[in-house]
Short mmCIF file of C-alpha atoms in Angstrom, two decimals:
data_model
loop_
_atom_site.label_atom_id
_atom_site.label_comp_id
_atom_site.label_asym_id
_atom_site.label_seq_id
_atom_site.Cartn_x
_atom_site.Cartn_y
_atom_site.Cartn_z
CA MET M 1 149.24 263.93 186.49
CA ASN M 2 152.77 264.95 187.43
CA ALA M 3 153.27 268.28 189.17
CA VAL M 4 154.24 271.10 186.84
CA THR M 5 157.73 272.39 187.58
CA ASP M 6 158.71 276.04 187.78
CA GLN M 7 160.95 275.53 184.76
CA GLN M 8 158.03 274.20 182.73
CA LYS M 9 155.86 277.12 183.78
CA GLN M 10 158.51 279.66 182.84
CA ALA M 11 159.23 278.03 179.49
CA PHE M 12 155.52 278.00 178.69
CA ARG M 13 155.11 281.63 179.74
CA GLU M 14 157.91 282.63 177.39
CA GLU M 15 156.31 280.62 174.59
CA VAL M 16 152.91 282.26 175.04
CA SER M 17 154.41 285.72 175.40
CA ALA M 18 156.37 285.34 172.16
CA TRP M 19 153.32 284.09 170.29
CA LEU M 20 151.17 286.97 171.52
CA ARG M 21 153.78 289.55 170.54
CA ALA M 22 153.95 288.07 167.06
CA ASN M 23 150.19 287.65 166.60
CA LYS M 24 148.50 290.49 168.49
CA PRO M 25 146.18 292.06 165.91
CA ALA M 26 146.60 295.66 164.83
CA ASP M 27 144.03 298.32 165.67
CA PRO M 28 141.11 297.50 163.34
CA GLY M 29 140.10 301.15 162.98
CA PHE M 30 136.78 300.79 164.78
CA LEU M 31 135.75 300.70 168.44
CA LEU M 32 136.28 297.28 170.01
CA PRO M 33 134.16 296.08 172.94
CA GLN M 34 135.63 296.45 176.41
CA SER M 35 133.88 293.22 177.42
CA PHE M 36 131.76 290.47 175.90
CA MET M 37 128.69 292.47 176.99
CA GLU M 38 129.31 295.18 174.38
CA VAL M 39 129.54 293.08 171.18
CA GLY M 40 126.95 294.94 169.15
CA SER M 41 127.87 294.72 165.46
CA GLU M 42 128.74 292.10 162.87
CA GLN M 43 132.00 293.97 162.28
CA GLN M 44 133.05 293.59 165.92
CA LEU M 45 131.84 289.99 165.99
CA ASP M 46 133.79 288.96 162.89
CA PHE M 47 136.99 290.51 164.26
CA LEU M 48 136.65 288.87 167.67
CA ARG M 49 135.60 285.51 166.27
CA GLU M 50 138.69 285.44 164.05
CA TRP M 51 140.89 286.31 167.04
CA GLN M 52 139.36 283.66 169.32
CA TYR M 53 139.79 281.02 166.62
CA LYS M 54 143.42 282.03 166.25
CA VAL M 55 144.07 281.76 170.00
CA TRP M 56 142.38 278.35 170.11
CA SER M 57 144.25 277.10 167.04
CA ALA M 58 147.53 278.06 168.71
CA GLY M 59 146.51 275.90 171.68
CA TYR M 60 146.00 278.66 174.23
CA LEU M 61 142.26 278.33 174.85
CA GLY M 62 140.47 275.42 176.53
CA MET M 63 143.82 273.95 177.49
CA ALA M 64 142.40 271.95 180.42
CA TRP M 65 139.36 270.69 178.49
CA PRO M 66 139.44 267.11 177.10
CA GLU M 67 141.37 266.60 173.88
CA ALA M 68 138.46 264.67 172.41
CA TYR M 69 136.35 267.84 172.44
CA GLY M 70 138.82 270.44 171.23
CA GLY M 71 140.92 270.98 174.35
CA ARG M 72 144.46 269.89 175.16
CA GLY M 73 143.91 267.92 178.38
CA MET M 74 146.65 269.83 180.19
CA ASP M 75 147.07 270.99 183.77
CA PRO M 76 144.92 274.10 184.42
CA VAL M 77 148.01 276.02 185.50
CA PHE M 78 148.99 276.38 181.84
CA GLN M 79 145.69 278.07 181.00
CA ALA M 80 146.15 280.41 183.95
CA ILE M 81 149.58 281.40 182.61
CA ALA M 82 148.20 281.94 179.11
CA ASP M 83 145.42 284.14 180.54
CA GLN M 84 147.94 286.16 182.55
CA GLU M 85 150.00 286.82 179.45
CA MET M 86 146.92 287.82 177.45
CA ARG M 87 146.07 290.33 180.17
CA ARG M 88 149.63 291.62 180.35
CA GLN M 89 149.84 292.21 176.61
CA ALA M 90 146.32 293.67 176.40
CA VAL M 91 145.17 291.54 173.48
CA PRO M 92 141.50 291.52 172.40
CA ILE M 93 138.93 289.59 174.40
CA CYS M 94 137.78 286.04 173.69
CA PHE M 95 134.17 287.01 173.20
CA ASN M 96 132.23 283.72 173.62
CA VAL M 97 132.33 284.04 177.40
CA ILE M 98 128.98 282.46 178.27
CA GLY M 99 130.08 279.36 176.41
CA LEU M 100 133.70 279.41 177.57
CA GLY M 101 132.99 280.24 181.19
CA TRP M 102 129.52 278.95 182.06
CA ALA M 103 127.86 276.61 179.58
CA GLY M 104 131.07 274.80 178.66
CA PRO M 105 132.20 274.00 182.21
CA LEU M 106 128.66 272.89 183.06
CA ILE M 107 128.51 270.55 180.06
CA ASN M 108 131.99 269.26 180.87
CA ASP M 109 130.90 268.57 184.43
CA ILE M 110 127.41 267.06 184.17
CA GLY M 111 126.63 266.78 180.46
CA SER M 112 126.39 263.51 178.58
CA GLU M 113 129.10 262.37 176.18
CA ALA M 114 126.71 263.29 173.37
CA ASP M 115 126.38 266.81 174.81
CA LYS M 116 130.14 267.18 175.01
CA ALA M 117 130.64 265.99 171.45
CA ARG M 118 127.86 268.27 170.17
CA TYR M 119 128.74 271.51 171.93
CA LEU M 120 132.24 271.88 173.36
CA LYS M 121 134.47 272.30 170.32
CA GLY M 122 132.15 274.90 168.75
CA ILE M 123 132.38 276.93 171.97
CA LEU M 124 136.17 276.98 171.81
CA THR M 125 136.43 277.86 168.13
CA GLY M 126 133.84 280.64 168.43
CA GLU M 127 131.68 279.07 165.75
CA ASP M 128 128.83 278.44 168.20
CA ILE M 129 127.93 281.49 170.29
CA TRP M 130 126.03 280.97 173.55
CA CYS M 131 123.73 283.27 175.49
CA GLN M 132 121.95 283.00 178.84
CA GLY M 133 118.18 282.89 179.37
CA PHE M 134 117.73 283.32 183.11
CA SER M 135 116.44 286.82 184.01
CA GLU M 136 112.93 287.95 183.06
CA PRO M 137 111.49 291.48 182.71
CA ASP M 138 108.85 291.10 185.43
CA HIS M 139 110.88 289.32 188.09
CA GLY M 140 114.09 291.27 188.56
CA SER M 141 116.54 289.32 190.69
CA ASP M 142 113.88 286.79 191.74
CA LEU M 143 115.23 284.09 189.45
CA GLY M 144 113.33 281.36 191.27
CA ASN M 145 110.06 282.96 190.16
CA ALA M 146 110.82 282.66 186.42
CA GLN M 147 107.59 282.24 184.47
CA THR M 148 108.76 281.32 180.96
CA ARG M 149 106.90 278.06 180.27
CA ALA M 150 108.17 274.85 178.74
CA VAL M 151 105.40 272.34 177.95
CA ARG M 152 106.26 268.82 176.74
CA ASP M 153 104.58 267.93 173.46
CA GLY M 154 105.77 264.62 172.06
CA ASP M 155 109.44 264.88 171.13
CA ASP M 156 109.50 268.65 171.73
CA TYR M 157 109.07 271.26 174.40
CA VAL M 158 106.99 274.29 173.48
CA ILE M 159 108.43 277.47 174.98
CA ASN M 160 106.51 280.70 175.71
CA GLY M 161 107.77 283.71 177.65
CA THR M 162 110.38 286.46 177.69
CA LYS M 163 113.99 286.68 178.85
CA ILE M 164 115.98 289.89 179.39
CA TRP M 165 119.69 290.81 179.35
CA THR M 166 120.48 287.90 177.04
CA THR M 167 123.97 289.07 176.08
CA MET M 168 124.63 288.48 172.36
CA GLY M 169 121.25 286.79 172.03
CA ASN M 170 120.88 288.15 168.51
CA PHE M 171 124.11 286.39 167.47
CA ALA M 172 123.77 283.22 169.54
CA LYS M 173 123.27 279.69 168.26
CA TYR M 174 122.41 278.28 171.70
CA MET M 175 120.99 279.48 175.01
CA ILE M 176 121.23 278.07 178.52
CA LEU M 177 117.54 278.41 179.37
CA LEU M 178 115.71 278.21 182.68
CA ALA M 179 111.98 277.57 182.16
CA ARG M 180 109.01 276.40 184.22
CA THR M 181 107.81 272.89 183.39
CA ASN M 182 105.55 272.45 186.44
CA PRO M 183 103.61 275.55 187.51
CA GLN M 184 101.81 273.50 190.19
CA ALA M 185 104.96 272.51 192.08
CA GLU M 186 104.64 273.10 195.83
CA ARG M 187 108.00 274.90 195.88
CA LYS M 188 108.51 277.31 193.01
CA TYR M 189 112.09 276.12 192.62
CA ASP M 190 110.94 272.53 191.99
CA GLY M 191 108.93 273.58 188.95
CA LEU M 192 111.94 274.76 186.94
CA SER M 193 113.94 272.87 184.33
CA PHE M 194 117.19 273.61 182.50
CA PHE M 195 117.62 273.45 178.72
CA LEU M 196 120.43 273.76 176.19
CA SER M 197 118.15 275.48 173.72
CA PRO M 198 118.84 276.21 170.06
CA MET M 199 118.17 279.82 169.04
CA ASP M 200 117.58 279.25 165.32
CA VAL M 201 114.06 277.83 165.56
CA PRO M 202 110.80 279.62 164.60
CA GLY M 203 109.22 281.57 167.43
CA ILE M 204 112.42 282.92 169.02
CA ASP M 205 113.01 286.64 168.51
CA ALA M 206 116.04 288.34 170.11
CA ARG M 207 115.78 292.15 169.97
CA PRO M 208 118.91 294.24 170.73
CA ILE M 209 118.76 296.80 173.55
CA ARG M 210 120.58 300.13 173.13
CA LYS M 211 122.50 301.00 176.28
CA LEU M 212 123.40 304.31 177.90
CA THR M 213 126.76 304.22 176.14
CA GLY M 214 125.05 304.07 172.75
CA GLU M 215 126.33 300.52 172.32
CA TYR M 216 124.48 297.24 172.10
CA GLY M 217 125.22 293.77 173.42
CA PHE M 218 122.14 292.93 175.49
CA THR M 219 118.88 291.70 173.98
CA GLU M 220 115.36 290.95 175.09
CA THR M 221 114.35 287.52 173.83
CA PHE M 222 110.76 286.54 173.11
CA PHE M 223 109.54 282.93 172.86
CA THR M 224 106.24 282.41 171.05
CA ASP M 225 105.28 278.74 170.67
CA ALA M 226 108.94 277.97 169.98
CA ARG M 227 109.54 274.23 169.68
CA ILE M 228 112.86 272.81 170.86
CA PRO M 229 113.84 269.12 170.88
CA ALA M 230 113.15 267.28 174.14
CA ASP M 231 116.75 266.11 174.29
CA CYS M 232 117.73 269.74 174.99
CA LEU M 233 116.68 269.11 178.59
CA MET M 234 119.70 268.89 180.92
CA GLY M 235 119.18 266.54 183.81
CA GLN M 236 115.56 265.79 184.70
CA GLU M 237 112.45 267.97 184.82
CA GLY M 238 112.41 269.87 188.11
CA GLU M 239 116.21 269.96 188.46
CA GLY M 240 116.54 273.33 186.77
CA TRP M 241 117.14 275.35 189.92
CA LYS M 242 119.96 273.08 191.10
CA ILE M 243 121.64 273.21 187.68
CA ALA M 244 121.14 276.98 187.40
CA MET M 245 122.79 277.50 190.78
CA LYS M 246 125.75 275.41 189.65
CA THR M 247 125.96 277.53 186.50
CA LEU M 248 125.95 280.72 188.58
CA GLN M 249 128.86 279.34 190.60
CA TYR M 250 130.87 279.36 187.39
CA GLU M 251 129.59 282.83 186.47
CA ARG M 252 130.52 284.26 189.86
CA GLY M 253 133.98 282.74 189.82
CA ALA M 254 133.40 280.23 192.60
CA GLU M 255 133.99 277.12 190.46
CA ALA M 256 136.90 276.15 188.25
CA GLY M 257 136.57 274.77 184.74
CA ALA M 258 136.38 277.83 182.49
CA ALA M 259 138.15 277.54 179.15
CA GLY M 260 140.15 280.73 179.69
CA GLY M 261 140.82 283.77 177.55
CA LEU M 262 140.04 287.40 178.35
CA ALA M 263 136.40 288.24 179.03
CA PHE M 264 137.01 291.97 179.36
CA VAL M 265 139.65 294.65 179.02
CA ARG M 266 141.41 294.56 182.38
CA ILE M 267 142.23 298.03 183.68
CA VAL M 268 144.32 298.32 186.83
CA ILE M 269 145.32 301.22 189.06
CA ASP M 270 148.72 301.52 187.38
CA ASP M 271 146.99 302.14 184.04
CA MET M 272 144.94 304.93 185.54
CA ILE M 273 147.98 306.56 187.16
CA ASP M 274 150.00 306.43 183.94
CA GLN M 275 147.21 307.89 181.83
CA LEU M 276 146.28 310.70 184.22
CA ARG M 277 149.69 311.91 185.39
CA ASP M 278 149.42 315.10 183.33
CA VAL M 279 146.01 316.13 184.68
CA ARG M 280 146.44 319.41 186.55
CA ARG M 281 144.35 321.24 189.11
CA ASP M 282 145.27 324.74 190.33
CA ASP M 283 148.48 324.58 188.26
CA ALA M 284 149.68 321.44 190.02
CA PRO M 285 149.44 317.74 189.10
CA VAL M 286 146.20 316.42 190.53
CA LEU M 287 147.99 313.28 191.71
CA ASP M 288 150.11 315.45 194.03
CA ASP M 289 147.04 316.50 196.00
CA PRO M 290 147.21 314.80 199.45
CA VAL M 291 143.49 314.02 199.53
CA VAL M 292 143.64 312.49 196.05
CA ARG M 293 146.70 310.46 197.05
CA ASP M 294 144.91 309.16 200.14
CA GLN M 295 141.94 308.07 198.01
CA LEU M 296 144.30 306.52 195.49
CA VAL M 297 146.08 304.50 198.19
CA GLN M 298 142.72 303.11 199.34
CA LEU M 299 142.00 301.89 195.81
CA VAL M 300 145.50 300.42 195.51
CA MET M 301 144.96 298.51 198.77
CA GLU M 302 141.61 297.18 197.59
CA GLU M 303 143.05 296.03 194.27
CA LYS M 304 145.97 294.32 195.98
CA ALA M 305 143.64 292.63 198.47
CA ILE M 306 141.55 291.20 195.63
CA THR M 307 144.65 289.84 193.89
CA LEU M 308 146.01 288.28 197.07
CA GLY M 309 142.57 286.97 197.98
CA ASP M 310 142.39 285.07 194.69
CA ARG M 311 145.73 283.44 195.50
CA ARG M 312 144.72 282.71 199.07
CA ALA M 313 141.50 281.01 197.90
CA ASN M 314 143.62 278.21 196.44
CA ILE M 315 145.43 277.56 199.73
CA GLY M 316 143.13 275.51 201.95
CA ALA M 317 144.94 276.23 205.19
CA LEU M 318 144.38 279.97 204.68
CA SER M 319 140.68 279.65 203.86
CA ASN M 320 139.31 277.22 206.43
CA ASP M 321 137.83 279.87 208.72
CA TYR M 322 135.02 280.66 206.26
CA PRO M 323 135.13 278.01 203.49
CA PHE M 324 134.44 279.38 199.98
CA SER M 325 134.13 282.91 201.36
CA LEU M 326 136.69 284.30 198.93
CA GLN M 327 135.23 282.52 195.92
CA LEU M 328 131.67 283.52 196.71
CA SER M 329 132.61 287.13 197.44
CA ASN M 330 134.94 287.54 194.45
CA LYS M 331 132.27 288.80 192.08
CA LEU M 332 131.05 291.48 194.49
CA ARG M 333 134.53 292.63 195.51
CA PHE M 334 135.90 292.78 191.99
CA THR M 335 132.99 294.44 190.18
CA GLU M 336 132.44 297.10 192.84
CA ASN M 337 136.15 297.92 193.03
CA THR M 338 136.24 298.21 189.25
CA ARG M 339 133.28 300.60 189.24
CA ARG M 340 134.76 302.81 191.97
CA MET M 341 138.16 302.98 190.33
CA ARG M 342 136.73 304.04 186.97
CA GLN M 343 134.54 306.65 188.63
CA PHE M 344 137.61 307.97 190.45
CA ALA M 345 139.45 308.28 187.11
CA ILE M 346 136.64 310.44 185.76
CA ASN M 347 136.53 312.59 188.90
CA LEU M 348 140.24 313.33 188.55
CA GLN M 349 139.64 314.83 185.11
CA GLY M 350 137.53 317.66 186.47
CA ALA M 351 135.39 319.30 183.79
CA ASP M 352 136.95 317.04 181.15
CA GLY M 353 135.24 314.14 182.88
CA ALA M 354 131.98 315.23 181.24
CA LEU M 355 133.38 314.58 177.74
CA TYR M 356 132.69 311.28 176.00
CA VAL M 357 133.70 309.11 173.08
CA GLY M 358 133.57 311.27 169.96
CA ASP M 359 134.53 314.50 171.70
CA GLU M 360 137.85 315.71 170.31
CA GLU M 361 139.02 316.96 173.71
CA ALA M 362 138.11 313.78 175.60
CA ARG M 363 141.10 312.20 177.34
CA GLN M 364 142.14 308.87 175.83
CA GLY M 365 139.21 309.24 173.46
CA GLY M 366 136.68 309.00 176.30
CA PHE M 367 138.05 305.62 177.35
CA TRP M 368 137.42 306.09 181.09
CA GLN M 369 133.93 307.50 180.65
CA ARG M 370 132.93 304.56 178.47
CA ALA M 371 134.60 302.12 180.86
CA TYR M 372 132.73 303.59 183.84
CA LEU M 373 129.31 303.38 182.22
CA ASN M 374 130.01 299.84 181.01
CA SER M 375 131.12 298.76 184.49
CA PHE M 376 127.53 298.77 185.77
CA SER M 377 126.58 295.75 183.65
CA ALA M 378 129.06 293.61 185.59
CA THR M 379 127.56 294.75 188.92
CA ILE M 380 124.17 293.49 187.70
CA GLY M 381 124.93 290.37 185.64
CA GLY M 382 125.28 287.14 187.59
CA GLY M 383 123.24 288.65 190.41
CA THR M 384 123.26 292.29 191.48
CA SER M 385 125.68 293.56 194.10
CA GLN M 386 122.79 293.60 196.57
CA VAL M 387 122.04 289.93 195.86
CA GLN M 388 125.75 289.10 196.22
CA ALA M 389 125.81 290.80 199.62
CA ASN M 390 122.84 288.66 200.68
CA ILE M 391 124.61 285.49 199.51
CA ILE M 392 127.67 286.37 201.59
CA ALA M 393 125.54 287.20 204.62
CA GLU M 394 123.43 284.03 204.47
CA HIS M 395 125.81 281.38 203.11
CA ILE M 396 129.12 282.50 204.62
CA LEU M 397 128.28 284.45 207.76
CA GLY M 398 125.16 282.44 208.61
CA LEU M 399 122.96 285.49 209.09
CA PRO M 400 119.18 285.11 208.83
CA LYS M 401 117.36 285.95 205.60
#
């Protein structure tokens, strides 16, 4: 593939920008999710599905995926540009994130041709929603100890157990499922297998969970003698842990291959400054307070470091000291910075920070309060911040367990 020139990049950026300006949907008149983890109603789902289909139809989603399966087979740099423009123009999210960012890249990478033909295009169009069946209620972050059972019975596997935090599980057509096929395995990890499981079979019940914000998005999913076809198995029995770890590399941003699109409403420091300039404390703008300004500069530095770190990660000569350190730490750095920045925005509001969505006096309609509470889901999903810190310590710094 020939190198993409700066002129080609600029021409494409202008093309995408013009399309987004012409096609950005109007305010629908109801609350839209700030991320794919808050899609809780059919109304929201229909709106976002229509938008994702429109983006894909225009050619700006899955651009680097094979043409045979709904992509465009182009250099990934074009998808990166399209994503940057979507962020810049604050268009709605592309909601099918587990498919676009985790299941799809995995299937593209290690799936069979039959898997690719069956699943990939439906992920891009938004027709086929995917969810994740990894975490379980009784095992917290101990994913290797998953106890949901998958027992081979002829041409089927019979599944029994419970999964938790299955985002959009009540809307999903498919689940990436980690289940135990060999409870007698000497190493617990060797007893796990990985499935591309349908969700529309008898015995699967996904029950929505109401969150602190009053919104939905997560579900708890119960399997009771649910029969799924044996060809849903990815790889071989006992390879589930290896495949799950590869999937988590995509989820944590350490592997390329995602289809693109916005997974969440991106809020940066400049947004916070613009929206809170008129907040006053003791008859003076709060942003003029020297202590506040010092705290603000710290957040600005962190945000800039994350942005530059992402660029540095793609330059081998600047990342050889600790290979993959930036990719593996990206999830922890980004989600914790996001949480702190949103909390800071609430603190600046003083007593108004206690107001929420629905309160007439809430600033920006309670946007920052809702954003702060929703930020915790990202610090948990894909491995908690504590687990991420352990990964960095053990796999990058070489510290003992």
